[in-house]
mmCIF file of C-alpha atoms and ligand atoms in Angstrom:
data_model
loop_
_atom_site.group_PDB
_atom_site.id
_atom_site.type_symbol
_atom_site.label_atom_id
_atom_site.label_comp_id
_atom_site.label_asym_id
_atom_site.label_seq_id
_atom_site.Cartn_x
_atom_site.Cartn_y
_atom_site.Cartn_z
ATOM 1 C CA MET A 299 0.992 -18.824 -11.373
ATOM 2 C CA THR A 300 -2.778 -18.747 -10.900
ATOM 3 C CA TYR A 301 -4.494 -17.846 -7.663
ATOM 4 C CA ASN A 302 -7.938 -18.536 -6.213
ATOM 5 C CA ASP A 303 -8.532 -15.169 -4.599
ATOM 6 C CA LEU A 304 -6.122 -12.862 -6.400
ATOM 7 C CA ILE A 305 -5.451 -11.703 -9.921
ATOM 8 C CA LEU A 306 -1.842 -10.895 -10.721
ATOM 9 C CA GLU A 307 -1.125 -9.254 -14.053
ATOM 10 C CA PHE A 308 2.039 -7.881 -15.597
ATOM 11 C CA ASP A 309 2.028 -5.172 -18.211
ATOM 12 C CA ALA A 310 4.549 -2.672 -19.521
ATOM 13 C CA GLY A 311 7.038 -3.071 -16.669
ATOM 14 C CA ALA A 312 4.478 -2.918 -13.875
ATOM 15 C CA ALA A 313 2.365 -5.396 -11.903
ATOM 16 C CA VAL A 314 -1.294 -5.158 -10.919
ATOM 17 C CA LEU A 315 -2.360 -7.189 -7.906
ATOM 18 C CA THR A 316 -6.135 -7.378 -7.430
ATOM 19 C CA LEU A 317 -7.725 -8.827 -4.302
ATOM 20 C CA ASN A 318 -10.462 -10.975 -5.750
ATOM 21 C CA ARG A 319 -13.126 -12.144 -3.297
ATOM 22 C CA PRO A 320 -15.667 -9.477 -4.194
ATOM 23 C CA GLY A 321 -18.628 -11.342 -2.621
ATOM 24 C CA LYS A 322 -16.959 -10.892 0.788
ATOM 25 C CA LEU A 323 -15.561 -7.427 0.053
ATOM 26 C CA ASN A 324 -12.122 -9.005 -0.459
ATOM 27 C CA SER A 325 -11.808 -9.802 3.248
ATOM 28 C CA LEU A 326 -8.683 -11.788 3.956
ATOM 29 C CA THR A 327 -8.519 -15.457 4.913
ATOM 30 C CA TRP A 328 -5.398 -17.280 6.079
ATOM 31 C CA ALA A 329 -5.242 -18.992 2.670
ATOM 32 C CA MET A 330 -5.478 -15.669 0.864
ATOM 33 C CA HIS A 331 -2.566 -14.316 2.886
ATOM 34 C CA GLN A 332 -0.463 -17.243 1.670
ATOM 35 C CA GLU A 333 -1.448 -16.379 -1.904
ATOM 36 C CA ILE A 334 -0.472 -12.742 -1.361
ATOM 37 C CA LYS A 335 2.961 -13.858 -0.125
ATOM 38 C CA SER A 336 3.465 -15.923 -3.283
ATOM 39 C CA ALA A 337 2.196 -13.114 -5.484
ATOM 40 C CA LEU A 338 4.615 -10.622 -3.925
ATOM 41 C CA ASP A 339 7.434 -13.155 -4.435
ATOM 42 C CA GLU A 340 6.413 -13.291 -8.082
ATOM 43 C CA VAL A 341 6.305 -9.512 -8.365
ATOM 44 C CA GLU A 342 9.780 -9.161 -6.859
ATOM 45 C CA ALA A 343 11.246 -11.925 -9.017
ATOM 46 C CA SER A 344 9.757 -10.381 -12.161
ATOM 47 C CA GLY A 345 11.863 -7.235 -11.950
ATOM 48 C CA VAL A 346 8.898 -4.892 -12.550
ATOM 49 C CA ARG A 347 9.511 -1.324 -11.477
ATOM 50 C CA ALA A 348 6.122 -0.439 -9.933
ATOM 51 C CA MET A 349 3.064 -2.201 -8.560
ATOM 52 C CA LEU A 350 -0.609 -1.327 -8.321
ATOM 53 C CA LEU A 351 -2.756 -2.875 -5.589
ATOM 54 C CA THR A 352 -6.548 -2.772 -5.836
ATOM 55 C CA GLY A 353 -9.685 -4.777 -5.104
ATOM 56 C CA ALA A 354 -12.317 -6.398 -7.303
ATOM 57 C CA GLY A 355 -15.970 -5.395 -7.013
ATOM 58 C CA ARG A 356 -17.458 -2.713 -4.800
ATOM 59 C CA GLY A 357 -14.964 -2.888 -1.930
ATOM 60 C CA PHE A 358 -11.197 -2.639 -1.600
ATOM 61 C CA CYS A 359 -10.808 -4.934 1.413
ATOM 62 C CA ALA A 360 -12.880 -5.463 4.569
ATOM 63 C CA GLY A 361 -9.904 -6.683 6.613
ATOM 64 C CA GLN A 362 -9.830 -10.037 8.288
ATOM 65 C CA ASP A 363 -12.497 -12.498 7.118
ATOM 66 C CA LEU A 364 -14.397 -12.780 10.373
ATOM 67 C CA ALA A 365 -15.756 -16.189 9.365
ATOM 68 C CA ASP A 366 -12.211 -17.523 9.033
ATOM 69 C CA LEU A 367 -11.411 -17.239 12.742
ATOM 70 C CA ASP A 368 -11.384 -19.808 15.505
ATOM 71 C CA LEU A 369 -13.040 -17.903 18.351
ATOM 72 C CA SER A 370 -12.480 -20.833 20.693
ATOM 73 C CA ARG A 371 -8.728 -20.217 20.364
ATOM 74 C CA PRO A 372 -8.199 -16.466 20.742
ATOM 75 C CA GLU A 373 -4.434 -16.960 20.739
ATOM 76 C CA THR A 374 -4.665 -17.803 17.023
ATOM 77 C CA ILE A 375 -5.980 -14.297 16.455
ATOM 78 C CA ALA A 376 -2.643 -12.822 17.483
ATOM 79 C CA ASP A 377 -0.944 -15.517 15.355
ATOM 80 C CA THR A 378 -2.435 -14.175 12.140
ATOM 81 C CA ILE A 379 -1.225 -10.695 13.008
ATOM 82 C CA GLU A 380 2.320 -11.933 13.478
ATOM 83 C CA GLU A 381 2.274 -14.483 10.661
ATOM 84 C CA ASN A 382 0.328 -12.584 8.048
ATOM 85 C CA TYR A 383 -0.652 -8.953 8.602
ATOM 86 C CA ASN A 384 2.573 -7.580 10.051
ATOM 87 C CA PRO A 385 4.794 -9.260 7.442
ATOM 88 C CA LEU A 386 2.453 -8.005 4.687
ATOM 89 C CA VAL A 387 2.559 -4.331 5.649
ATOM 90 C CA GLU A 388 6.288 -4.540 6.402
ATOM 91 C CA ARG A 389 6.834 -6.059 2.991
ATOM 92 C CA LEU A 390 4.838 -3.400 1.164
ATOM 93 C CA LYS A 391 6.998 -0.793 2.858
ATOM 94 C CA ALA A 392 10.230 -2.691 2.141
ATOM 95 C CA LEU A 393 9.580 -3.382 -1.561
ATOM 96 C CA PRO A 394 12.228 -1.458 -3.505
ATOM 97 C CA ILE A 395 9.608 -0.279 -6.006
ATOM 98 C CA PRO A 396 6.756 2.216 -5.636
ATOM 99 C CA VAL A 397 3.445 0.659 -4.656
ATOM 100 C CA VAL A 398 0.320 2.533 -5.728
ATOM 101 C CA CYS A 399 -2.987 1.627 -4.095
ATOM 102 C CA ALA A 400 -6.302 2.219 -5.850
ATOM 103 C CA VAL A 401 -8.962 2.073 -3.146
ATOM 104 C CA ASN A 402 -12.018 1.266 -5.213
ATOM 105 C CA GLY A 403 -14.518 1.051 -2.349
ATOM 106 C CA VAL A 404 -14.676 0.575 1.381
ATOM 107 C CA ALA A 405 -11.339 -0.184 3.063
ATOM 108 C CA ALA A 406 -12.159 -1.512 6.519
ATOM 109 C CA GLY A 407 -10.161 -2.930 9.410
ATOM 110 C CA ALA A 408 -6.795 -4.240 8.303
ATOM 111 C CA GLY A 409 -7.926 -3.471 4.732
ATOM 112 C CA ALA A 410 -7.690 0.246 5.496
ATOM 113 C CA ASN A 411 -4.263 -0.127 7.007
ATOM 114 C CA ILE A 412 -2.916 -2.277 4.181
ATOM 115 C CA ALA A 413 -3.936 0.535 1.826
ATOM 116 C CA LEU A 414 -2.185 3.065 4.062
ATOM 117 C CA ALA A 415 0.997 0.966 3.958
ATOM 118 C CA CYS A 416 1.249 1.602 0.210
ATOM 119 C CA ASP A 417 3.320 4.505 -1.102
ATOM 120 C CA ILE A 418 0.769 6.524 -3.046
ATOM 121 C CA VAL A 419 -2.916 6.015 -2.272
ATOM 122 C CA LEU A 420 -5.673 7.061 -4.655
ATOM 123 C CA ALA A 421 -9.271 6.451 -3.646
ATOM 124 C CA ALA A 422 -12.546 6.576 -5.514
ATOM 125 C CA ARG A 423 -14.704 9.446 -4.264
ATOM 126 C CA SER A 424 -17.287 6.904 -3.098
ATOM 127 C CA ALA A 425 -14.679 4.938 -1.116
ATOM 128 C CA SER A 426 -14.194 5.222 2.621
ATOM 129 C CA PHE A 427 -11.647 4.240 5.254
ATOM 130 C CA LEU A 428 -13.078 2.535 8.304
ATOM 131 C CA GLN A 429 -11.092 1.564 11.397
ATOM 132 C CA ALA A 430 -13.737 -1.071 12.100
ATOM 133 C CA PHE A 431 -11.787 -2.811 14.876
ATOM 134 C CA SER A 432 -13.414 -1.241 17.945
ATOM 135 C CA ARG A 433 -16.849 -2.266 16.626
ATOM 136 C CA ILE A 434 -15.862 -5.867 17.355
ATOM 137 C CA GLY A 435 -13.742 -5.264 20.424
ATOM 138 C CA LEU A 436 -10.323 -5.160 18.742
ATOM 139 C CA VAL A 437 -7.650 -2.493 18.375
ATOM 140 C CA PRO A 438 -6.385 -1.217 15.015
ATOM 141 C CA ASP A 439 -3.542 -3.340 13.703
ATOM 142 C CA SER A 440 -1.422 -3.590 10.543
ATOM 143 C CA GLY A 441 0.114 -0.224 11.426
ATOM 144 C CA GLY A 442 -3.182 1.639 11.776
ATOM 145 C CA THR A 443 -2.353 3.417 15.033
ATOM 146 C CA TRP A 444 1.020 4.402 13.556
ATOM 147 C CA ALA A 445 -0.234 5.676 10.184
ATOM 148 C CA LEU A 446 -3.198 7.575 11.650
ATOM 149 C CA THR A 447 -1.120 9.231 14.354
ATOM 150 C CA GLN A 448 1.744 10.117 11.983
ATOM 151 C CA ARG A 449 -0.482 11.579 9.302
ATOM 152 C CA LEU A 450 -3.428 12.977 11.236
ATOM 153 C CA GLY A 451 -2.223 13.590 14.799
ATOM 154 C CA GLU A 452 -3.482 12.201 18.057
ATOM 155 C CA ALA A 453 -6.913 13.851 18.137
ATOM 156 C CA ARG A 454 -8.076 12.492 14.799
ATOM 157 C CA ALA A 455 -6.286 9.150 15.237
ATOM 158 C CA LYS A 456 -8.020 8.451 18.529
ATOM 159 C CA ALA A 457 -11.451 9.545 17.315
ATOM 160 C CA LEU A 458 -11.240 7.484 14.112
ATOM 161 C CA ALA A 459 -10.039 4.406 16.004
ATOM 162 C CA MET A 460 -12.472 4.685 18.901
ATOM 163 C CA LEU A 461 -15.586 5.807 17.039
ATOM 164 C CA ALA A 462 -14.989 3.537 14.014
ATOM 165 C CA GLU A 463 -16.813 5.957 11.728
ATOM 166 C CA PRO A 464 -16.116 5.846 7.992
ATOM 167 C CA LEU A 465 -13.786 8.557 6.704
ATOM 168 C CA LEU A 466 -14.779 9.563 3.179
ATOM 169 C CA ALA A 467 -12.101 9.634 0.496
ATOM 170 C CA GLU A 468 -12.313 13.404 0.014
ATOM 171 C CA THR A 469 -11.845 14.017 3.733
ATOM 172 C CA ALA A 470 -8.989 11.506 3.780
ATOM 173 C CA GLU A 471 -7.344 13.572 1.048
ATOM 174 C CA ALA A 472 -8.075 16.904 2.760
ATOM 175 C CA TRP A 473 -6.622 15.587 6.028
ATOM 176 C CA GLY A 474 -3.467 14.251 4.363
ATOM 177 C CA LEU A 475 -4.193 10.576 4.976
ATOM 178 C CA ILE A 476 -4.020 9.721 1.279
ATOM 179 C CA TRP A 477 -2.703 11.338 -1.886
ATOM 180 C CA LYS A 478 -5.895 11.918 -3.842
ATOM 181 C CA ALA A 479 -9.616 11.261 -4.173
ATOM 182 C CA VAL A 480 -10.575 10.579 -7.787
ATOM 183 C CA ASP A 481 -13.914 10.340 -9.599
ATOM 184 C CA ASP A 482 -15.050 6.720 -9.427
ATOM 185 C CA ASP A 483 -15.031 6.195 -13.174
ATOM 186 C CA GLN A 484 -11.515 7.638 -13.439
ATOM 187 C CA LEU A 485 -9.901 5.715 -10.576
ATOM 188 C CA MET A 486 -8.413 2.753 -12.402
ATOM 189 C CA ALA A 487 -7.273 4.746 -15.430
ATOM 190 C CA GLU A 488 -5.609 7.334 -13.221
ATOM 191 C CA ALA A 489 -4.046 4.755 -10.913
ATOM 192 C CA TRP A 490 -2.713 2.747 -13.836
ATOM 193 C CA ALA A 491 -1.319 5.849 -15.570
ATOM 194 C CA LEU A 492 0.432 6.798 -12.340
ATOM 195 C CA THR A 493 1.832 3.283 -11.897
ATOM 196 C CA GLN A 494 3.111 3.220 -15.464
ATOM 197 C CA ARG A 495 4.625 6.672 -15.084
ATOM 198 C CA LEU A 496 6.454 5.584 -11.922
ATOM 199 C CA SER A 497 7.685 2.405 -13.623
ATOM 200 C CA THR A 498 9.546 4.455 -16.220
ATOM 201 C CA GLN A 499 11.221 6.790 -13.719
ATOM 202 C CA ALA A 500 14.591 6.363 -12.034
ATOM 203 C CA THR A 501 13.094 3.631 -9.892
ATOM 204 C CA ALA A 502 16.211 2.849 -7.856
ATOM 205 C CA ALA A 503 16.071 6.454 -6.634
ATOM 206 C CA LEU A 504 12.327 6.096 -5.968
ATOM 207 C CA GLY A 505 13.088 3.063 -3.788
ATOM 208 C CA LEU A 506 15.600 5.117 -1.811
ATOM 209 C CA ILE A 507 13.141 8.016 -1.487
ATOM 210 C CA LYS A 508 10.593 5.575 -0.089
ATOM 211 C CA GLN A 509 13.034 4.324 2.558
ATOM 212 C CA ALA A 510 14.196 7.842 3.458
ATOM 213 C CA VAL A 511 10.664 9.166 3.954
ATOM 214 C CA GLN A 512 9.739 6.116 6.026
ATOM 215 C CA ALA A 513 12.803 6.595 8.240
ATOM 216 C CA ALA A 514 12.119 10.305 8.856
ATOM 217 C CA PRO A 515 9.563 10.049 11.700
ATOM 218 C CA THR A 516 11.933 8.176 13.986
ATOM 219 C CA ASN A 517 15.177 9.918 12.979
ATOM 220 C CA SER A 518 16.638 13.114 14.400
ATOM 221 C CA PHE A 519 17.246 15.868 11.845
ATOM 222 C CA SER A 520 20.976 15.083 11.900
ATOM 223 C CA ALA A 521 20.396 11.355 11.453
ATOM 224 C CA GLN A 522 18.088 12.074 8.527
ATOM 225 C CA LEU A 523 20.710 14.328 6.908
ATOM 226 C CA ALA A 524 23.215 11.493 7.241
ATOM 227 C CA LEU A 525 20.758 9.040 5.680
ATOM 228 C CA GLU A 526 20.076 11.416 2.785
ATOM 229 C CA ALA A 527 23.808 11.764 2.188
ATOM 230 C CA GLU A 528 24.238 7.983 2.209
ATOM 231 C CA PHE A 529 21.337 7.468 -0.203
ATOM 232 C CA GLN A 530 22.527 10.295 -2.443
ATOM 233 C CA ARG A 531 25.892 8.561 -2.725
ATOM 234 C CA ILE A 532 24.103 5.417 -3.919
ATOM 235 C CA ALA A 533 21.814 7.339 -6.292
ATOM 236 C CA ALA A 534 24.664 9.367 -7.728
ATOM 237 C CA ALA A 535 26.459 6.142 -8.661
ATOM 238 C CA SER A 536 23.445 4.864 -10.611
ATOM 239 C CA GLU A 537 23.177 4.604 -14.383
ATOM 240 C CA ASP A 538 19.936 6.554 -14.129
ATOM 241 C CA PHE A 539 21.599 9.586 -12.552
ATOM 242 C CA HIS A 540 24.119 9.614 -15.390
ATOM 243 C CA GLU A 541 21.306 9.296 -17.908
ATOM 244 C CA GLY A 542 19.206 11.975 -16.194
ATOM 245 C CA VAL A 543 21.970 14.568 -16.273
ATOM 246 C CA THR A 544 23.049 13.631 -19.812
ATOM 247 C CA ALA A 545 19.474 13.867 -21.085
ATOM 248 C CA PHE A 546 19.036 17.258 -19.409
ATOM 249 C CA VAL A 547 22.182 18.621 -21.021
ATOM 250 C CA GLU A 548 21.219 17.145 -24.407
ATOM 251 C CA LYS A 549 17.667 18.546 -24.031
ATOM 252 C CA ARG A 550 15.988 15.174 -24.525
ATOM 253 C CA LYS A 551 13.734 12.892 -22.493
ATOM 254 C CA PRO A 552 15.730 10.538 -20.245
ATOM 255 C CA ALA A 553 15.454 6.777 -20.797
ATOM 256 C CA PHE A 554 15.729 5.437 -17.269
ATOM 257 C CA LYS A 555 16.379 1.755 -16.618
ATOM 258 C CA GLY A 556 15.923 1.542 -12.850
ATOM 259 C CA ARG A 557 19.631 0.886 -12.289
HETATM 260 O O1 T3D B 297 -7.077 -12.527 14.059
HETATM 261 C C1 T3D B 297 -7.608 -11.557 13.601
HETATM 262 O O2 T3D B 297 -8.537 -11.651 12.824
HETATM 263 C C2 T3D B 297 -7.148 -10.186 13.964
HETATM 264 C C3 T3D B 297 -7.039 -9.395 12.734
HETATM 265 C C4 T3D B 297 -7.841 -8.366 12.594
HETATM 266 C C5 T3D B 297 -7.750 -7.558 11.402
HETATM 267 C C6 T3D B 297 -9.070 -6.956 11.051
HETATM 268 O O3 T3D B 297 -9.179 -6.560 9.922
HETATM 269 S S1 T3D B 297 -10.321 -6.877 12.209
HETATM 270 C C7 T3D B 297 -11.598 -6.031 11.337
HETATM 271 C C8 T3D B 297 -12.360 -6.946 10.437
HETATM 272 N N1 T3D B 297 -13.255 -6.242 9.568
HETATM 273 C C9 T3D B 297 -14.413 -5.743 9.984
HETATM 274 O O4 T3D B 297 -14.769 -5.791 11.144
HETATM 275 C C10 T3D B 297 -15.317 -5.165 8.910
HETATM 276 C C11 T3D B 297 -16.534 -6.043 8.761
HETATM 277 N N2 T3D B 297 -17.366 -5.568 7.666
HETATM 278 C C12 T3D B 297 -18.187 -4.518 7.791
HETATM 279 O O5 T3D B 297 -18.282 -3.887 8.819
HETATM 280 C C13 T3D B 297 -19.019 -4.188 6.605
HETATM 281 O O6 T3D B 297 -19.044 -5.297 5.748
HETATM 282 C C14 T3D B 297 -18.508 -2.972 5.821
HETATM 283 C C15 T3D B 297 -18.755 -1.700 6.646
HETATM 284 C C16 T3D B 297 -17.033 -3.090 5.483
HETATM 285 C C17 T3D B 297 -19.288 -2.846 4.497
HETATM 286 O O7 T3D B 297 -20.676 -2.894 4.772
HETATM 287 P P1 T3D B 297 -21.711 -3.154 3.581
HETATM 288 O O8 T3D B 297 -23.058 -2.992 4.189
HETATM 289 O O9 T3D B 297 -21.338 -2.309 2.425
HETATM 290 O O10 T3D B 297 -21.461 -4.658 3.121
HETATM 291 P P2 T3D B 297 -21.915 -5.993 3.871
HETATM 292 O O11 T3D B 297 -23.280 -6.361 3.438
HETATM 293 O O12 T3D B 297 -21.680 -5.874 5.325
HETATM 294 O O13 T3D B 297 -20.840 -7.038 3.305
HETATM 295 C C18 T3D B 297 -21.008 -7.645 2.037
HETATM 296 C C19 T3D B 297 -20.651 -9.097 2.171
HETATM 297 O O14 T3D B 297 -19.276 -9.169 2.592
HETATM 298 C C20 T3D B 297 -21.449 -9.801 3.252
HETATM 299 O O15 T3D B 297 -21.553 -11.157 2.862
HETATM 300 P P3 T3D B 297 -22.981 -11.813 2.479
HETATM 301 O O16 T3D B 297 -23.869 -11.645 3.664
HETATM 302 O O17 T3D B 297 -23.469 -10.989 1.299
HETATM 303 O O18 T3D B 297 -22.655 -13.228 2.124
HETATM 304 C C21 T3D B 297 -20.565 -9.693 4.461
HETATM 305 O O19 T3D B 297 -20.803 -10.681 5.412
HETATM 306 C C22 T3D B 297 -19.209 -9.890 3.828
HETATM 307 N N3 T3D B 297 -18.139 -9.303 4.638
HETATM 308 C C23 T3D B 297 -17.827 -8.009 4.786
HETATM 309 N N4 T3D B 297 -16.806 -7.875 5.599
HETATM 310 C C24 T3D B 297 -16.438 -9.102 5.996
HETATM 311 C C25 T3D B 297 -17.290 -10.025 5.380
HETATM 312 N N5 T3D B 297 -17.197 -11.336 5.565
HETATM 313 C C26 T3D B 297 -16.211 -11.766 6.419
HETATM 314 N N6 T3D B 297 -15.366 -10.919 7.029
HETATM 315 C C27 T3D B 297 -15.432 -9.589 6.845
HETATM 316 N N7 T3D B 297 -14.549 -8.790 7.441
#
């Protein structure tokens, strides 16, 4: 399928989804959200075992396209949150495959929080994360208050959200908001190598790891132990576990199939 504002490519068992409205820093319109839904349907149906999300041009995503709003009907503003943004970040977190995000430039507003909803976030050293919402009288959405508070604590979460100052990629890494800041000219190569590497791992187990880590903040220690036991039962029954142990014993590289 072809898209107006996205590029979706498949290669070597992985998908690359590129937001492609570079002239508007890949800010998101209602129509673009519908394309993203279709693209994620395509990714899931394809059976790929990892996905890379990035943006075209000098920005990753500047959040909601502010020209694509009907200010005379403020109730529609909440509609797009419920219809588009919340389902998107929930879906990224629910996908049973690892999602790598390559933040190639500024990630602002919901764009920052969509990046933070991905599993492993790499950012170009020149990129920044900007909770732009308060600049226009909004509150962070798309999970921003959750991700910032979980990863950075209340003091930094409140200051970033209220002051709406850009957080540079290297600081985001140092503070534990993202996995890694990468030299600009290395970003895509590194992100793609990581995505490919993940796509050849025991990806069913990676999907379970993703769900377990996401469940941890709201679980008690005992509940988390129970979840780990349940997931380990599933993982231990997989073909990949059998292959992993067999390959170890035979001193060879495992050939995982994601089953
Ligand atoms: O219903 C709802 O909408 C609620 C949902 C809310 C979710 C949200 O995401 S709210 C937050 C929306 N985003 C923002 O407020 C960020 C707005 N953008 C900026 O503050 C700046 O563009 C940046 C700090 C991100 C980057 O600045 P800079 O100087 O590098 O670039 P620029 O010149 O401002 O932008 C380049 C072009 O992209 C420019 O277009 P032009 O003039 O060259 O034709 C600019 O208008 C356009 N652009 C950037 N961000 C948006 C945008 N156009 C529409 N919407 C945007 N969000």
